[in-house]
Structure formats: structure tokens, C-alpha cells
Short mmCIF file of C-alpha atoms and ligand atoms in Angstrom, two decimals:
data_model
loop_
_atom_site.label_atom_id
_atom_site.label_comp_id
_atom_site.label_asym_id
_atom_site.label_seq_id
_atom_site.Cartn_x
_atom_site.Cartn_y
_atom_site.Cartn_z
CA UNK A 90 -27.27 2.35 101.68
CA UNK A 91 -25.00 3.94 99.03
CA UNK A 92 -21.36 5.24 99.60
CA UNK A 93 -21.08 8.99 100.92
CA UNK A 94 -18.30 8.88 98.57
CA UNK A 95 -20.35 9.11 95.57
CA UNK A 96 -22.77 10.93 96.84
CA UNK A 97 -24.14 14.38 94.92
CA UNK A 98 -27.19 15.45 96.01
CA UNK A 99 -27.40 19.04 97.04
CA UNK A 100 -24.19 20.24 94.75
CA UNK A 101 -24.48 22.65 92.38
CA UNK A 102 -23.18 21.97 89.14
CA UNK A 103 -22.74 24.38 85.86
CA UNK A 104 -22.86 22.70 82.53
CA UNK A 105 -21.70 24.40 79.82
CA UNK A 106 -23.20 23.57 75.82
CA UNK A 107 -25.93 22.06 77.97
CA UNK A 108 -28.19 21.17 75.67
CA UNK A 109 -25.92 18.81 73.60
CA UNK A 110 -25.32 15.12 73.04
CA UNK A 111 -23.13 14.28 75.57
CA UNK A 112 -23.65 16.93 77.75
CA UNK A 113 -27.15 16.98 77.81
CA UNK A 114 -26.90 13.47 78.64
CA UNK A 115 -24.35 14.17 81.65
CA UNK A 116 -26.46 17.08 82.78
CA UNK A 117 -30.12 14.94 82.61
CA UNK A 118 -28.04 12.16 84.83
CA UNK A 119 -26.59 14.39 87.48
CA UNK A 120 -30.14 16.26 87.96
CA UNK A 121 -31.44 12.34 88.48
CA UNK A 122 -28.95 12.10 91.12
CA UNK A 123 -30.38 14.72 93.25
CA UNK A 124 -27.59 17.85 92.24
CA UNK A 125 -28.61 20.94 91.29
CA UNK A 126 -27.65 21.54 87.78
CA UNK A 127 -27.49 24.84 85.50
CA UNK A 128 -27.60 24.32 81.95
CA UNK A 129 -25.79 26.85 80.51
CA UNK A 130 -26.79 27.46 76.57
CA UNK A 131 -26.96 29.83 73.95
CA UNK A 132 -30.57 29.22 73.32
CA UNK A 133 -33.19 30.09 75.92
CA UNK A 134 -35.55 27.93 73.32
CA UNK A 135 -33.27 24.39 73.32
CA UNK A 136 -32.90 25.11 77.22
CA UNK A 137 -36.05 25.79 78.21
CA UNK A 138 -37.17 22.16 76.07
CA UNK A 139 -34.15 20.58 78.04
CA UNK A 140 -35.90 21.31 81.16
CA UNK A 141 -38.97 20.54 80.37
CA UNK A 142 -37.72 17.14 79.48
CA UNK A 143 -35.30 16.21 82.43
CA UNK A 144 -38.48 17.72 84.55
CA UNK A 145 -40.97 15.21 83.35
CA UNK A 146 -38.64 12.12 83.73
CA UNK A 147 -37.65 13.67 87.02
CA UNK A 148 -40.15 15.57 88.51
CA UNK A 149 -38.23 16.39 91.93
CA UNK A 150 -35.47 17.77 89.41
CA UNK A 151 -33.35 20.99 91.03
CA UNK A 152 -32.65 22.82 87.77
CA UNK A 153 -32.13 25.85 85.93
CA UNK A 154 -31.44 27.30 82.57
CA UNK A 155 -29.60 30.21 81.93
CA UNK A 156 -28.77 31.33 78.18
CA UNK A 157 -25.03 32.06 77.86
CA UNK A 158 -22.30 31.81 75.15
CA UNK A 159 -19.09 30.42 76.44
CA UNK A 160 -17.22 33.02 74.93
CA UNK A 161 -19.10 36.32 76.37
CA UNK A 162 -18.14 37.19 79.39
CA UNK A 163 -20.95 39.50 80.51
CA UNK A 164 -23.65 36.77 80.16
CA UNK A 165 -21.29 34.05 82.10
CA UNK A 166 -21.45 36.97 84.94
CA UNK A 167 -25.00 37.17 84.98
CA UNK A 168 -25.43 33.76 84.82
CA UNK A 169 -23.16 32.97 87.77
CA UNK A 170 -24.64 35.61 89.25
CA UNK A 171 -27.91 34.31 89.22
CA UNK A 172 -27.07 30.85 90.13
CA UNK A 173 -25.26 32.38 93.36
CA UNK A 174 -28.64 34.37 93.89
CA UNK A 175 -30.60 31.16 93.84
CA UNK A 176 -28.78 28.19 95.60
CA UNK A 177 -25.80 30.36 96.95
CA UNK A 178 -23.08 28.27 96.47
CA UNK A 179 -21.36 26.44 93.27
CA UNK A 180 -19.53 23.56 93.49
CA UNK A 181 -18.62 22.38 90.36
CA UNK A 182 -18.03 23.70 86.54
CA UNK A 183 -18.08 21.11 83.73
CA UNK A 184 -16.80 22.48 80.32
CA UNK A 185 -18.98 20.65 77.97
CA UNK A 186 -19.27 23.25 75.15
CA UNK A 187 -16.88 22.43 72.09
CA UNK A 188 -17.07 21.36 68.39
CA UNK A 189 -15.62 21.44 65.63
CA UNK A 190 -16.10 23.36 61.93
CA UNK A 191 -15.61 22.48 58.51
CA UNK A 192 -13.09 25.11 57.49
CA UNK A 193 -10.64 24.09 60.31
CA UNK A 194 -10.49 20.62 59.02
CA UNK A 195 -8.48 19.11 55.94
CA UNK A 196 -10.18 16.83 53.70
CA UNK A 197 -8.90 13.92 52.11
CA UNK A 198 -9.40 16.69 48.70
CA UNK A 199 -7.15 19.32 50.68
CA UNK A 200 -4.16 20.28 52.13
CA UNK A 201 -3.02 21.81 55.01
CA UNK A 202 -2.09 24.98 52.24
CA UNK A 203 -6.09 25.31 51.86
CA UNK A 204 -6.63 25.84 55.76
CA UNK A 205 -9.16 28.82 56.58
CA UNK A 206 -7.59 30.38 58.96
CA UNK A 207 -10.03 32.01 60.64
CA UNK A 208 -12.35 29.04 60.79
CA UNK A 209 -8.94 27.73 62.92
CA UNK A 210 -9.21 30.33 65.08
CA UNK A 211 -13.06 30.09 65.88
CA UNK A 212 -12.66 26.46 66.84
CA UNK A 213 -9.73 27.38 69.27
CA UNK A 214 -12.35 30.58 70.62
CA UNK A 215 -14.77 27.80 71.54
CA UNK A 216 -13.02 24.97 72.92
CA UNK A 217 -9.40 26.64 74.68
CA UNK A 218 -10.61 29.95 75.14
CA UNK A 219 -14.56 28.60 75.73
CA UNK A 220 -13.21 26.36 78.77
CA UNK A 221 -10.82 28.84 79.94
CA UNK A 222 -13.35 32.30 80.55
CA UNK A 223 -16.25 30.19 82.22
CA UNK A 224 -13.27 28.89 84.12
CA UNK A 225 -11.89 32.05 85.08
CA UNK A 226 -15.56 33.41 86.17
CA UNK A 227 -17.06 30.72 87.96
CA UNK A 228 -13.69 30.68 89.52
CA UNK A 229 -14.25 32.92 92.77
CA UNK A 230 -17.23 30.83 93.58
CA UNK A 231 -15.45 27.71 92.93
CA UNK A 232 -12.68 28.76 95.32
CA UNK A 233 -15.65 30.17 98.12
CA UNK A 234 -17.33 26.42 98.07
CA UNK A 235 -15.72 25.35 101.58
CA UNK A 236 -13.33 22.58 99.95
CA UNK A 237 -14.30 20.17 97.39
CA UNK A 238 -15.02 21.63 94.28
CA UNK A 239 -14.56 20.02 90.97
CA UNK A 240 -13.62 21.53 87.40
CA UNK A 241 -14.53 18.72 84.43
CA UNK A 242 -12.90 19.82 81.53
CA UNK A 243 -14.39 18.11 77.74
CA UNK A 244 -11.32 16.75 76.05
CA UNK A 245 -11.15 14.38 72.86
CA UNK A 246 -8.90 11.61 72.01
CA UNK A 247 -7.70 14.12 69.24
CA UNK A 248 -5.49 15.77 71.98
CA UNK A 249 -3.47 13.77 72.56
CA UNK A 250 -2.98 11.32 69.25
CA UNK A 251 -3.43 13.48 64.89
CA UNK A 252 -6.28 12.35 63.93
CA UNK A 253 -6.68 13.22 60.49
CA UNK A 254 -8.53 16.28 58.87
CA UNK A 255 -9.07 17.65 62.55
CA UNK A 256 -6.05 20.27 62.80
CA UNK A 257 -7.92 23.08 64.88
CA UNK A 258 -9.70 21.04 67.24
CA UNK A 259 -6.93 18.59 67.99
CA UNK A 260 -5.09 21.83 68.84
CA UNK A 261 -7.66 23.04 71.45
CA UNK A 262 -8.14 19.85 72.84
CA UNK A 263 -4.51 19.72 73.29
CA UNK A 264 -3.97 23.36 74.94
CA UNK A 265 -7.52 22.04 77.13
CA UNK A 266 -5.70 18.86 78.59
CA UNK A 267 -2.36 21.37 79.05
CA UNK A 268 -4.63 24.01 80.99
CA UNK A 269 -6.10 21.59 82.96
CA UNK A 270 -2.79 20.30 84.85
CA UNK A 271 -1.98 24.18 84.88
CA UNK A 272 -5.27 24.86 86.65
CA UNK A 273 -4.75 22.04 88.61
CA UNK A 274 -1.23 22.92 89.95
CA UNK A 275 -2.52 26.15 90.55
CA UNK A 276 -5.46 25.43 92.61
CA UNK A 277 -4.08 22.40 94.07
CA UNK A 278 -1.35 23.97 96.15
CA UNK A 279 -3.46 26.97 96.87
CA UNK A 280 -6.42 24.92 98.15
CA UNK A 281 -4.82 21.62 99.41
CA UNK A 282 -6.67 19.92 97.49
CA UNK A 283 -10.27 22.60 97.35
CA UNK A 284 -10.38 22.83 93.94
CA UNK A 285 -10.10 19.91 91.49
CA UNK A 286 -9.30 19.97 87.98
CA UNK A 287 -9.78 17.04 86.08
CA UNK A 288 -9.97 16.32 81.55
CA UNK A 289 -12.34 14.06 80.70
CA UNK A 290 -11.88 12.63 77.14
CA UNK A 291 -14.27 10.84 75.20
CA UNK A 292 -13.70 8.51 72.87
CA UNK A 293 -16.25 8.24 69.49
CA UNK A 294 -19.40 8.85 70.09
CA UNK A 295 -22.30 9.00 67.80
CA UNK A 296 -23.22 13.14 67.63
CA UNK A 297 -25.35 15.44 65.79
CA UNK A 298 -21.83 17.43 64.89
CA UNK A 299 -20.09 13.15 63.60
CA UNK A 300 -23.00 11.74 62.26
CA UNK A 301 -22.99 12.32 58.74
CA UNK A 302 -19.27 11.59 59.07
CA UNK A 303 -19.43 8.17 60.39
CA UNK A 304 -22.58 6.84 59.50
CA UNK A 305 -24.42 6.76 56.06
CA UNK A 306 -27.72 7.97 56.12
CA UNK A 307 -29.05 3.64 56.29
CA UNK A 308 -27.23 4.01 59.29
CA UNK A 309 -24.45 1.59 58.24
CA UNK A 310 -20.66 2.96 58.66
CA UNK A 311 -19.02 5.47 56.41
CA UNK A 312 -14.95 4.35 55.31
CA UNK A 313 -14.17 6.38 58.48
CA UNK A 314 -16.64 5.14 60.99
CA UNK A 315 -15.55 1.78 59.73
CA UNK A 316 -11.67 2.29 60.62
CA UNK A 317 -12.55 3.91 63.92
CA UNK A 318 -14.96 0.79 65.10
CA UNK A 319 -12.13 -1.18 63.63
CA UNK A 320 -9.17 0.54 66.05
CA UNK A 321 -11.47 0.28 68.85
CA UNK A 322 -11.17 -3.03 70.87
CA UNK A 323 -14.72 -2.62 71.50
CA UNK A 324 -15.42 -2.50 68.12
CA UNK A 325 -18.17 0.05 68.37
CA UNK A 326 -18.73 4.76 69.14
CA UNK A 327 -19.61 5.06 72.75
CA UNK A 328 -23.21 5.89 73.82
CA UNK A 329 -23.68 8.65 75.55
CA UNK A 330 -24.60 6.94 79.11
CA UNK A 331 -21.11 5.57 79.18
CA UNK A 332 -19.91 8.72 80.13
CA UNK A 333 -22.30 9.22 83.41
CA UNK A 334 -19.96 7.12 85.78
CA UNK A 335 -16.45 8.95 84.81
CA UNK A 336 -18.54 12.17 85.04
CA UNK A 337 -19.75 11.13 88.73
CA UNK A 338 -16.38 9.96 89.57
CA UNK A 339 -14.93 12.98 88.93
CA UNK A 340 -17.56 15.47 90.75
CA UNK A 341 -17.98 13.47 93.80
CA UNK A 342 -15.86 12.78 96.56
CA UNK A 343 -15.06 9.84 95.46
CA UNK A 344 -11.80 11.61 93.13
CA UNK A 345 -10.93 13.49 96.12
CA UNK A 346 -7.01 12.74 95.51
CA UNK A 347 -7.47 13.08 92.06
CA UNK A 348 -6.10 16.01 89.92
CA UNK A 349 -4.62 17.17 86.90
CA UNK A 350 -5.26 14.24 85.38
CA UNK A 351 -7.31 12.89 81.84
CA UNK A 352 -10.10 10.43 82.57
CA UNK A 353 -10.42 8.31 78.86
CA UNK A 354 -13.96 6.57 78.26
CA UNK A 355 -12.75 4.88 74.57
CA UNK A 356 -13.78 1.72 74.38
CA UNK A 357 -9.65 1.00 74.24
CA UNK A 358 -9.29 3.35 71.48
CA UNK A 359 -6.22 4.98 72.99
CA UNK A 360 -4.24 1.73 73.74
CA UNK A 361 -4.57 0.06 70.43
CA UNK A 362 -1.93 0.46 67.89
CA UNK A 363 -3.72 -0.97 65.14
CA UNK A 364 -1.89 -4.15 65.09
N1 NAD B 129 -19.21 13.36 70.41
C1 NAD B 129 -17.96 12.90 70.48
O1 NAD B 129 -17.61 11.85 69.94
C2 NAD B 129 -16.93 13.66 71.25
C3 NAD B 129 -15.69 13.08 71.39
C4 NAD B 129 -14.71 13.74 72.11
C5 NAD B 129 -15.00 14.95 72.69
N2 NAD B 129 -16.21 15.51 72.54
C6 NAD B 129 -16.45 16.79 73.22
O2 NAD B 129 -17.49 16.61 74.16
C7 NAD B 129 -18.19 17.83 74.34
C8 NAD B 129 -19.66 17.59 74.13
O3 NAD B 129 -19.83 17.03 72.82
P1 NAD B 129 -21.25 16.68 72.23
O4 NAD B 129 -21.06 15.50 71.36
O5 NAD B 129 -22.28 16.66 73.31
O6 NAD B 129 -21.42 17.94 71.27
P2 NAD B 129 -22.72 18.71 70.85
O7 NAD B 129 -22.41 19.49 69.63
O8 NAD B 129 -23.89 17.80 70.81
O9 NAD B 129 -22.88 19.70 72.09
C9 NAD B 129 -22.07 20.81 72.26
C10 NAD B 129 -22.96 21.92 72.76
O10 NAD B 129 -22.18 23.10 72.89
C11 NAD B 129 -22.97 24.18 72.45
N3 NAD B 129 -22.15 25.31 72.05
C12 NAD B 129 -21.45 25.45 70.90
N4 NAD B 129 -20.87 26.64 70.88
C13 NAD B 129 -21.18 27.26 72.04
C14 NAD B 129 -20.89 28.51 72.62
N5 NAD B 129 -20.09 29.39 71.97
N6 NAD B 129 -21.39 28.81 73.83
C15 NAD B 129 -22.15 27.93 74.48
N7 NAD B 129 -22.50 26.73 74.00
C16 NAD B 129 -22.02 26.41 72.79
C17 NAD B 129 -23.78 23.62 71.29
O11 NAD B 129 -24.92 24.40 71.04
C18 NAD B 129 -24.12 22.24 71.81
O12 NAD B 129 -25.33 22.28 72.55
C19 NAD B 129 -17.57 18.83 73.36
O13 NAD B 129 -16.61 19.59 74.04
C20 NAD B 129 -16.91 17.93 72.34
O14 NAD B 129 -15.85 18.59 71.71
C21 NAD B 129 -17.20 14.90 71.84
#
């Protein structure tokens, strides 16, 4: 019989940028688990072939998909709105939408003179301000769950270490890891422990946004994929799947004293000096 401790069935779980890599992955394996999961998107289209997808490999799947851009606030209404309408409760938000954009980076041809500003300031609207407003309006229904609800907030290993050419996103990630302890404190002491907020922060994995910068199109490594694999002990990007168990941890019971904290799934990436 498996641990109550891990157990998810029956929660209700919001996923935002849904239909992703990574997310998409998390959001296929908590549906397999029995929770009911929202995938929150911007595309009714991508959603609606998510579903269809996690629904044939699971056909007892609870799930739903509601279109919604992390950044308007009306459609993050309706769509909590409509989640309370169907399964009344919510139990957990994970922050899965983020990226990154070319004109908020500095290549190796650039310097930080050539920045484009605004391009800086769209990245920071999608990850900082794209965690904190689903945040803030899932928020009420967080607080009504009855005691053990769970925020999962997508970090990066950028956050916390420059990584070069990423200025904007590095930023975000960083203000994302400082909102979650703020969140945390917050909630912690005004719940006893209710409300959980928690950063998770992948390492490198293979995405549709990295791709082209890490691998060549034979599939072998770019310069940059190379160094990466090379200052990860592993030696290798992370695959998607390796994120499921930090994921579980940190929505299930089983991280009931845990808060405020970063959860790193880097293949050592974050330990190694280089040396
Ligand atoms: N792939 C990696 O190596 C890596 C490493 C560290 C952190 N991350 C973070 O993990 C998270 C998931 O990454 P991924 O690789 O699955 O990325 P991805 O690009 O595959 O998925 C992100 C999803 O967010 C959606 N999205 C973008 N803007 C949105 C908006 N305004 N509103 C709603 N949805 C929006 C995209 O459509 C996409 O479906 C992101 O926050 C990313 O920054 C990824």
C-alpha cells in the first residue's frame, strides 16, 4: 500500500504554461496520479490537444483546460472561477509559465549597451509579474482549502548563479525565488503552516525555447551545450520526467514542514565549481 504522505488523488492542481515542456510533462504526471489538474494556456487549440493526449494514456484522467494568459487578470478570474464551479476547491498553484526572449539576452556579438529594453521588461512581465498575479488570484481559494495547500513556483539555476547572455531572465528568476520566501513568510505565520510556498529550479533541460541553443540540428552539442554537460557532474540536460518526484514532493503532504525554500533538480550543476 503506498504512503498517505505522498498521496494526491482528489487535489486540485492549477498549472500555469500548461502545455509546455516541462510543465506539460509535470501536469500529464500529476493527472496519472489521480489529481485533478487545470491546464492553464493561452491557446484553447494546444490545450484542448494536451487533453486529448493525457486522456488517451489515462483514460480515468480528472482534467480541464482553461485558456488564460498569465499576465491578464480577467481571464485568471474566470478561470479560477470556473475551476471553483467545477470541483469546488483548489489546492495547489504551480507557476510553470516563463521563458525567455532574444532581445533581453546579450550575445557573445553584444554588450550589455545594446540591451532592448523593453524586450527586458516583457521577460520580467512573464516570469516575476506572471507568477505573482495567478498567485495573488488563486490566492483566496488557496487560503479557503482547509490547510495544506501548496504554491510551486518555476525557478532556474540562472537565479541564483550569471549565466551569461541571460540578463532579464536571471533577474526574474531571482525576484521569483525572493517572492517565494516572501509569500512563504507571509502565509506561513498566517496559516501555521496552510499555505506552502516552495521554488522549484531546474537545472538544463532540453526545450523547444534551448534547443537550437544547445544542440546542433544532428543533434550533437553546440560550444554551449558542451560547457553546460561539461559543469554538470552528470554530464548530461535533465529530461523532463526527472522533475515529476520534486514536483510530487512538494504538492503532497509529504513537504508538510517545508517552506520558503528552492528545490534544485541539476544533475549537480549548482555544486560544481568547474574545477
Ligand atoms: N527548460 C529548462 O531547461 C528550464 C530550466 C530552468 C527553468 N525553466 C522554467 O521552467 C518553466 C517551464 O519551462 P519549459 O521548458 O516547460 O518551457 P516551455 O516554453 O516549453 O513552456 C512554457 C509555457 O508557458 C507558456 N506561456 C508563455 N507565456 C505565457 C503567458 N503569458 N501566459 C500563459 N502561458 C504562457 C508557453 O506557451 C509554454 O507553453 C518555465 O518557467 C521556465 O522558465 C526551464
Amino acid at each position: 500500500m503506498s504512503s498517505p504522505l505522498f498521496k494526491l488523488s482528489g487535489k486540485v492542481i492549477v498549472i500555469t504554461g500548461a502545455t509546455g515542456t516541462l510543465t506539460g510533462s509535470a501536469a500529464d504526471y500529476l493527472a496519472a496520479q489521480g489529481a485533478r489538474v487545470v491546464y492553464l494556456g493561452r491557446t484553447q487549440s494546444k490545450l484542448d490537444d494536451a487533453l486529448a493526449k493525457v486522456r488517451a494514456a489515462h483514460p480515468a484522467a480528472e482534467v480541464l483546460g482553461l485558456a488564460a494568459d498569465v499576465n491578464d487578470r480577467p481571464a485568471l478570474e474566470r478561470a479560477r472561477d470556473e475551476v471553483l464551479a467545477k470541483w469546488g476547491r483548489i489546492d495547489a498553484l504551480v507557476n510553470g509559465a516563463g521563458g525567455n526572449q532574444p532581445g533581453a539576452t546579450i550575445t557573445p556579438d553584444k554588450t550589455f549597451a545594446d540591451l532592448d529594453f523593453n524586450a527586458f521588461q516583457q521577460v520580467v512581465d512573464l516570469n516575476l509579474h506572471g507568477t505573482v498575479l495567478p498567485t495573488l488570484v488563486f490566492a483566496p481559494a488557496l487560503l479557503a482549502a482547509g490547510g495544506s495547500a501548496s504554491v510551486v513556483n518555476f525557478s532556474s539555476a540562472s537565479a541564483t548563479r550569471a549565466i551569461t547572455r541571460v540578463v532579464g531572465y536571471s533577474a526574474a528568476k531571482a525576484a521569483v525565488e525572493n517572492f517565494t520566501r516572501w509569500l512563504a513568510v507571509d502565509l506561513g505565520r498566517r496559516t501555521q503552516g496552510g499555505v506552502r510556498v516552495n521554488s522549484l529550479v531546474p537545472g538544463f533541460f532540453l526545450g523547444e525555447q534551448n534547443r537550437r541553443l544547445l544542440t546542433n540540428e544532428d543533434g550533437t552539442l553546440t560550444a554551449r551545450g558542451d560547457t553546460i554537460c561539461r559543469q554538470t557532474p552528470f554530464g548530461r540536460f535533465g529530461q523532463a520526467e526527472e522533475l515529476h518526484g520534486a514536483i510530487h514532493f512538494l504538492l503532497s503532504d509529504a513537504s508538510k514542514f517545508v517552506t520558503g525554500t528552492t528545490v534544485v533538480v541539476d544533475g549537480g550543476f549548482g555544486a560544481f565549481s568547474g574545477v
